[in-house]
Coordinates of C-alpha atoms and ligand atoms in Angstrom, one line a residue:
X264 CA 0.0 0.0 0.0
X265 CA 1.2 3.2 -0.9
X266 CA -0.4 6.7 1.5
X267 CA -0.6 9.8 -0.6
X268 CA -1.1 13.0 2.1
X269 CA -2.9 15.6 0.7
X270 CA -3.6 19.0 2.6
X271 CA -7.4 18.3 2.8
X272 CA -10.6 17.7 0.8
X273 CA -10.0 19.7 -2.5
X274 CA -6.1 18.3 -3.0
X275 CA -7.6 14.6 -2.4
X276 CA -9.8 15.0 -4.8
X277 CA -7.7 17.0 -7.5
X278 CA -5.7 14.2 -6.8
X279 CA -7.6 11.2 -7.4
X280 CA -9.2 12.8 -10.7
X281 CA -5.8 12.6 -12.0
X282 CA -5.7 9.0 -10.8
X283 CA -8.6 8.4 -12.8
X284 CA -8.0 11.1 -16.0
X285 CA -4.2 9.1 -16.6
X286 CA -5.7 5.7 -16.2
X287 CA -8.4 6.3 -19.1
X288 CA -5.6 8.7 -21.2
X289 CA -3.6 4.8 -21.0
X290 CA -6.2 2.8 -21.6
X291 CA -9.4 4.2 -23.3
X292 CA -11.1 1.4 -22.4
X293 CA -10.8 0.6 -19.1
X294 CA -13.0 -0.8 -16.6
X295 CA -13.7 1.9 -13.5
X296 CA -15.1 0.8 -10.5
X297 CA -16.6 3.4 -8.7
X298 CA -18.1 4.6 -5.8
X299 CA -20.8 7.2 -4.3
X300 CA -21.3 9.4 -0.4
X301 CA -19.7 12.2 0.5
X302 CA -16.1 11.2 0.0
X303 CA -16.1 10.6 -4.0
X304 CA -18.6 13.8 -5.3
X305 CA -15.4 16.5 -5.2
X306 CA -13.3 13.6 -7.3
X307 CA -15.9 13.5 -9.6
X308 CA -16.5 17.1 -10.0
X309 CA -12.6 17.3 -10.5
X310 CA -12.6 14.9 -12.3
X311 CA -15.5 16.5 -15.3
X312 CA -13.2 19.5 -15.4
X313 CA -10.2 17.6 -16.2
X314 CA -12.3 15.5 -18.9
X315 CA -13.4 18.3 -20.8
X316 CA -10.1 20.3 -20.8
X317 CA -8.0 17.5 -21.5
X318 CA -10.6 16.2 -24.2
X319 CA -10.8 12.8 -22.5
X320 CA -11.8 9.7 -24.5
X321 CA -14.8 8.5 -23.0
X322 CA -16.6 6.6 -25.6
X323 CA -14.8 2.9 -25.1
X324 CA -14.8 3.4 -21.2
X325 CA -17.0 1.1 -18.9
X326 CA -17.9 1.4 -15.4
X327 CA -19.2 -0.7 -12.8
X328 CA -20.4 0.9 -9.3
X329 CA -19.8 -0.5 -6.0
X330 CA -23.4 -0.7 -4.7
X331 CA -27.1 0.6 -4.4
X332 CA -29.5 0.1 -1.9
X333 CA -32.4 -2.6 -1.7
X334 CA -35.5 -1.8 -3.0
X335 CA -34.3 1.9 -4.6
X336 CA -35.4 1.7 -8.3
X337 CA -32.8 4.0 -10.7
X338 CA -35.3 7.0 -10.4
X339 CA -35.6 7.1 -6.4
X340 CA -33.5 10.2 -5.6
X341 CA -31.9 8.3 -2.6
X342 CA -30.5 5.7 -5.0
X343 CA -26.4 5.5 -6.4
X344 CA -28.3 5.4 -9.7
X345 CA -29.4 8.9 -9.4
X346 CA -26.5 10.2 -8.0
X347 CA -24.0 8.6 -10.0
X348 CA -26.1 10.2 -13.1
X349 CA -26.2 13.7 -11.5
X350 CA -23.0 13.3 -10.1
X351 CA -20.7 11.8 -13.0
X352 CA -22.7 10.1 -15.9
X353 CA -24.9 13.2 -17.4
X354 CA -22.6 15.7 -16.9
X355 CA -19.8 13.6 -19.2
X356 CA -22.6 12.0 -21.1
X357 CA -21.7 8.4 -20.8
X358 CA -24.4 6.2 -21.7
X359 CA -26.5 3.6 -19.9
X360 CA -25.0 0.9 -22.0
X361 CA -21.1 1.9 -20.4
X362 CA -22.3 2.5 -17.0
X363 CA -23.9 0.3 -14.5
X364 CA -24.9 0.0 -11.4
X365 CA -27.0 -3.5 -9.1
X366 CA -30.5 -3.3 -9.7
X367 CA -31.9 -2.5 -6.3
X368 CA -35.3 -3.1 -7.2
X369 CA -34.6 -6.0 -8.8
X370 CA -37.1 -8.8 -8.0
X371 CA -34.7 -11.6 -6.4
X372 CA -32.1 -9.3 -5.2
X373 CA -29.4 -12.5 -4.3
X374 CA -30.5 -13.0 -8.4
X375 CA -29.1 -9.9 -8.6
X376 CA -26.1 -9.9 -7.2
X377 CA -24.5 -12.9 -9.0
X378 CA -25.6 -11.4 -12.4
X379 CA -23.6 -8.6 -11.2
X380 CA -20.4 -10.6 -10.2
X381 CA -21.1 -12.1 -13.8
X382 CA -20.9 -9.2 -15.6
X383 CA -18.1 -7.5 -13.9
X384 CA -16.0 -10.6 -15.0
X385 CA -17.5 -10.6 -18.7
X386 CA -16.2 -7.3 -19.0
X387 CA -12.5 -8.3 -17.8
X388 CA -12.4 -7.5 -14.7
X389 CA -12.2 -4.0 -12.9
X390 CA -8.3 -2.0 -13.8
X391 CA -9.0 1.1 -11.6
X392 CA -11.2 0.4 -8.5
X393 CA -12.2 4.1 -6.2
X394 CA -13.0 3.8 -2.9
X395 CA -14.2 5.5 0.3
X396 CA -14.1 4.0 3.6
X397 CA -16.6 3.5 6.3
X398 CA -16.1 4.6 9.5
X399 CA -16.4 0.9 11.1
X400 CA -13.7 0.3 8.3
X401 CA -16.6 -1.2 5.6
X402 CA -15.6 -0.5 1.8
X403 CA -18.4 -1.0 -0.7
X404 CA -21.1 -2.1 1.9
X405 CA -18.9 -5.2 3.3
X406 CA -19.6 -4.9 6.7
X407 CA -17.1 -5.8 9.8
X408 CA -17.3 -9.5 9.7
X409 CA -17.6 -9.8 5.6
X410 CA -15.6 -13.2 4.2
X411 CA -12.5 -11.9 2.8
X412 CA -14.0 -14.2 0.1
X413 CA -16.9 -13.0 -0.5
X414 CA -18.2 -12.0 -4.2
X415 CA -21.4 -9.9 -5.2
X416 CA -24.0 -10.0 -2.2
X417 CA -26.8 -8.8 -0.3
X418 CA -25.8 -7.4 2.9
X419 CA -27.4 -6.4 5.7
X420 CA -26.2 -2.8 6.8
X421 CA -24.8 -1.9 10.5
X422 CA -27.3 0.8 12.5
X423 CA -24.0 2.5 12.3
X424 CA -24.5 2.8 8.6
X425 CA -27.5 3.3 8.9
X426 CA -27.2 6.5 10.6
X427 CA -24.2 8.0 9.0
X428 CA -26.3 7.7 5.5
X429 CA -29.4 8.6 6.6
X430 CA -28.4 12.6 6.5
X431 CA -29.0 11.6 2.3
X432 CA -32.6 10.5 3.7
X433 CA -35.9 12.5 4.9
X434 CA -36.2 10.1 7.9
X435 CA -33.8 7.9 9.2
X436 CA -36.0 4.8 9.0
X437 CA -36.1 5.7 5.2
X438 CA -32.4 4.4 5.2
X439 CA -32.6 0.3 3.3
X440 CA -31.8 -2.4 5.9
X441 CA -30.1 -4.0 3.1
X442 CA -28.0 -3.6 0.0
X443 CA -26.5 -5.2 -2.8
X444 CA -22.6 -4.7 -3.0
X445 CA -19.5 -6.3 -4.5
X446 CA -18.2 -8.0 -2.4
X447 CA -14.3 -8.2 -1.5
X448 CA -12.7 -11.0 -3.2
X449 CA -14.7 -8.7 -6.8
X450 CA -12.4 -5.6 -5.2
X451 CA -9.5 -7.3 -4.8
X452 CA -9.5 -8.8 -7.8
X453 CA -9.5 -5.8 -8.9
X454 CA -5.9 -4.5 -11.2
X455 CA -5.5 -1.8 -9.1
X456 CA -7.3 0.6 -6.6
X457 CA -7.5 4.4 -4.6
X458 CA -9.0 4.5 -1.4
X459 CA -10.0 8.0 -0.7
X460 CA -10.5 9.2 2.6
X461 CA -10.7 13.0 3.9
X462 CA -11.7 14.9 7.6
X463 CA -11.6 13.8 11.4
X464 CA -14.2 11.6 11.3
X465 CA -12.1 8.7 9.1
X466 CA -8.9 9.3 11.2
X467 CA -9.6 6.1 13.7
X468 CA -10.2 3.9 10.2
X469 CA -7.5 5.1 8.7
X470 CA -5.2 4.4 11.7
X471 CA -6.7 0.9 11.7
X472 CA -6.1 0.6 7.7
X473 CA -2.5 1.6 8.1
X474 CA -1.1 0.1 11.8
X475 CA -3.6 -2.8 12.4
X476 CA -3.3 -6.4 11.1
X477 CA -5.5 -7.9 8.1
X478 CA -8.9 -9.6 10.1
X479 CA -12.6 -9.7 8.3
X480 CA -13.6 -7.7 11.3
X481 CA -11.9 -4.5 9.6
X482 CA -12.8 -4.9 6.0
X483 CA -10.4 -2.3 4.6
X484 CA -7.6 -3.9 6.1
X485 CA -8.0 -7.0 2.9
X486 CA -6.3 -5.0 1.1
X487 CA -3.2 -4.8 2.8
X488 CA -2.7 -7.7 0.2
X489 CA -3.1 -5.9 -2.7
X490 CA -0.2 -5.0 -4.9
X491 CA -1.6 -2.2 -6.6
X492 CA -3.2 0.3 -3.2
X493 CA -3.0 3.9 -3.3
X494 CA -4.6 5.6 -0.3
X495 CA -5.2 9.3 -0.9
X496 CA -5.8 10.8 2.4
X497 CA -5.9 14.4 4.0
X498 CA -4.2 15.5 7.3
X499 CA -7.4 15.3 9.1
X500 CA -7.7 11.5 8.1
X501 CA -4.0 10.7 8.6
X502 CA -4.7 12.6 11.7
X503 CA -4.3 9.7 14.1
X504 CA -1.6 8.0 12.5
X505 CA 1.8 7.2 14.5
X506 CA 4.5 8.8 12.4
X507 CA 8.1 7.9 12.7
X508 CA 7.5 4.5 13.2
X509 CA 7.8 1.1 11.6
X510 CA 5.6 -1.6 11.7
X511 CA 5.4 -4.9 10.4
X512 CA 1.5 -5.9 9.9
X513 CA 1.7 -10.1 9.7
X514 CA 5.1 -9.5 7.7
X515 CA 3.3 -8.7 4.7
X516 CA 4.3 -5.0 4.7
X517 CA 6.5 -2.2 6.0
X518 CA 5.3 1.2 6.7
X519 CA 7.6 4.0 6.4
X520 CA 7.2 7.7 7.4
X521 CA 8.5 10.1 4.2
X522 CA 7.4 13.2 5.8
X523 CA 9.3 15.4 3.2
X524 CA 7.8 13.5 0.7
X525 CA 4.1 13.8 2.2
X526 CA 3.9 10.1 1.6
X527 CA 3.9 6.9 2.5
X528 CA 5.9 4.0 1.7
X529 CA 4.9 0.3 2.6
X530 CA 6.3 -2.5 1.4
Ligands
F6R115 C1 -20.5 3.9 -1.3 C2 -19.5 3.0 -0.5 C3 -19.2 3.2 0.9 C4 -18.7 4.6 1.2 C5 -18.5 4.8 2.7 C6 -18.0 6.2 3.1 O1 -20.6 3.5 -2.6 O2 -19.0 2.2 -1.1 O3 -18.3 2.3 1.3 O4 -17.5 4.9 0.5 O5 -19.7 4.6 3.4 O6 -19.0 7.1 2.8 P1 -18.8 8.7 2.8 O7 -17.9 9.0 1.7 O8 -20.2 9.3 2.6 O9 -18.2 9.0 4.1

């Protein structure tokens, strides 16, 4: 895993639309995987400006979202349908046939989710995976306690959850009790990934991501694994964070302090 600090929310996400701008100016037809909340919207706004102006290619590129809610159908202004299309898809224009997203109101949701897992791996496989991180440490909607092999599923969201995404809701009770969501064996699998994560309230997660050893009950901490990690994080996040120090998570990686560098090298 490699830790990119960034001053705070703007440079994260200026820096993550480069991220995702180079990997589609090397590969016009990549596979994204993306993500929606808070964490993700300045990326993409970023992310718009640095299409136009560079005159990205966007025609061959495919996307495949993390998750969307039970029951949500596309037009339901709570669901990652609707706000991937106001945040990302109409503003570039990128078809319904390029981007998709699990059918929340799909009638056999478990249905669902293997056609999902199934498609994902008909198109290749996902090259550039973006992701946020919960504050209990889920990525995606893996919750703590999520098989590190699990593929394409409905899960059943923590109160915890819950609550942090009901300020998207009217009523808190209007949050779903369930969800579909890739699961993490689909992330790892993906080529390579970003893991954004800005502000305070992410700094114990990101302390556990970085210092703790790999365990299903921190589902972030799978991809400790990963060759390919990038972790773009701001000072608040990276708040918590022993510097100076080395550690040695279950020997699989070394974490290094470059404080003239802002960044962080494991491995
Ligand atoms: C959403 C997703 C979630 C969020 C996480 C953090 O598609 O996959 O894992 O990334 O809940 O949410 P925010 O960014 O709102 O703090």
């Amino acid at each position: 895993m490699r830790v990119i600090q960034v001053k705070d929310y703007q440079e994260m996400s200026d820096v993550a639309a480069d991220f995702l701008a180079g990997q589609i100016f090397h590969k016009p037809h990549s596979v994204l995987g993306l993500a929606t909340g808070g964490t993700p919207e300045g990326t993409y706004k970023s992310f718009i400006q640095k299409a136009r102006h560079k005159e990205l290619p966007l025609s061959e590129l495919t996307t495949f979202n993390l998750d969307e809610y039970e029951g949500l159908s596309p037009e339901h202004p709570n669901s990652y349908h609707m706000y991937m299309n106001e945040h990302l898809f109409q503003p570039l224009e990128l078809s319904s046939t390029q981007t998709y997203l699990p059918k929340g109101d799909a009638e056999n949701v478990e249905k669902e989710a293997r056609r999902y897992e199934q498609m994902i791996q008909d198109h290749g496989g996902i090259d550039l995976q973006l992701l946020g991180i919960g504050e209990n440490g889920h990525i995606g909607f893996n919750e703590p306690g999520t098989s590190f092999t699990s593929r394409t599923h409905v899960e059943h969201l923590k109160p915890t959850t819950r609550e942090a995404n009901a300020r998207y809701f009217e009523k808190k009770e209007d949050v779903p009790e369930r969800a579909i969501t890739m699961g993490i064996a689909t992330i790892m699998d993906s080529r390579s990934i970003i893991l954004l994560a800005s502000g305070d309230r992410k700094k114990q997660a990101v302390k556990k991501l970085v210092e703790e050893v790999r365990k299903e009950e921190f589902p972030a901490s799978s991809l400790k694994i990963h060759p390919y990690v990038t972790i773009i994080a701001d000072e608040a996040a990276l708040s918590a964070v022993s510097t100076n120090t080395w550690t040695e998570p279950e020997n699989e990686s070394l974490i290094r302090w470059t404080a003239d560098k802002k960044e962080w090298e494991i491995g």
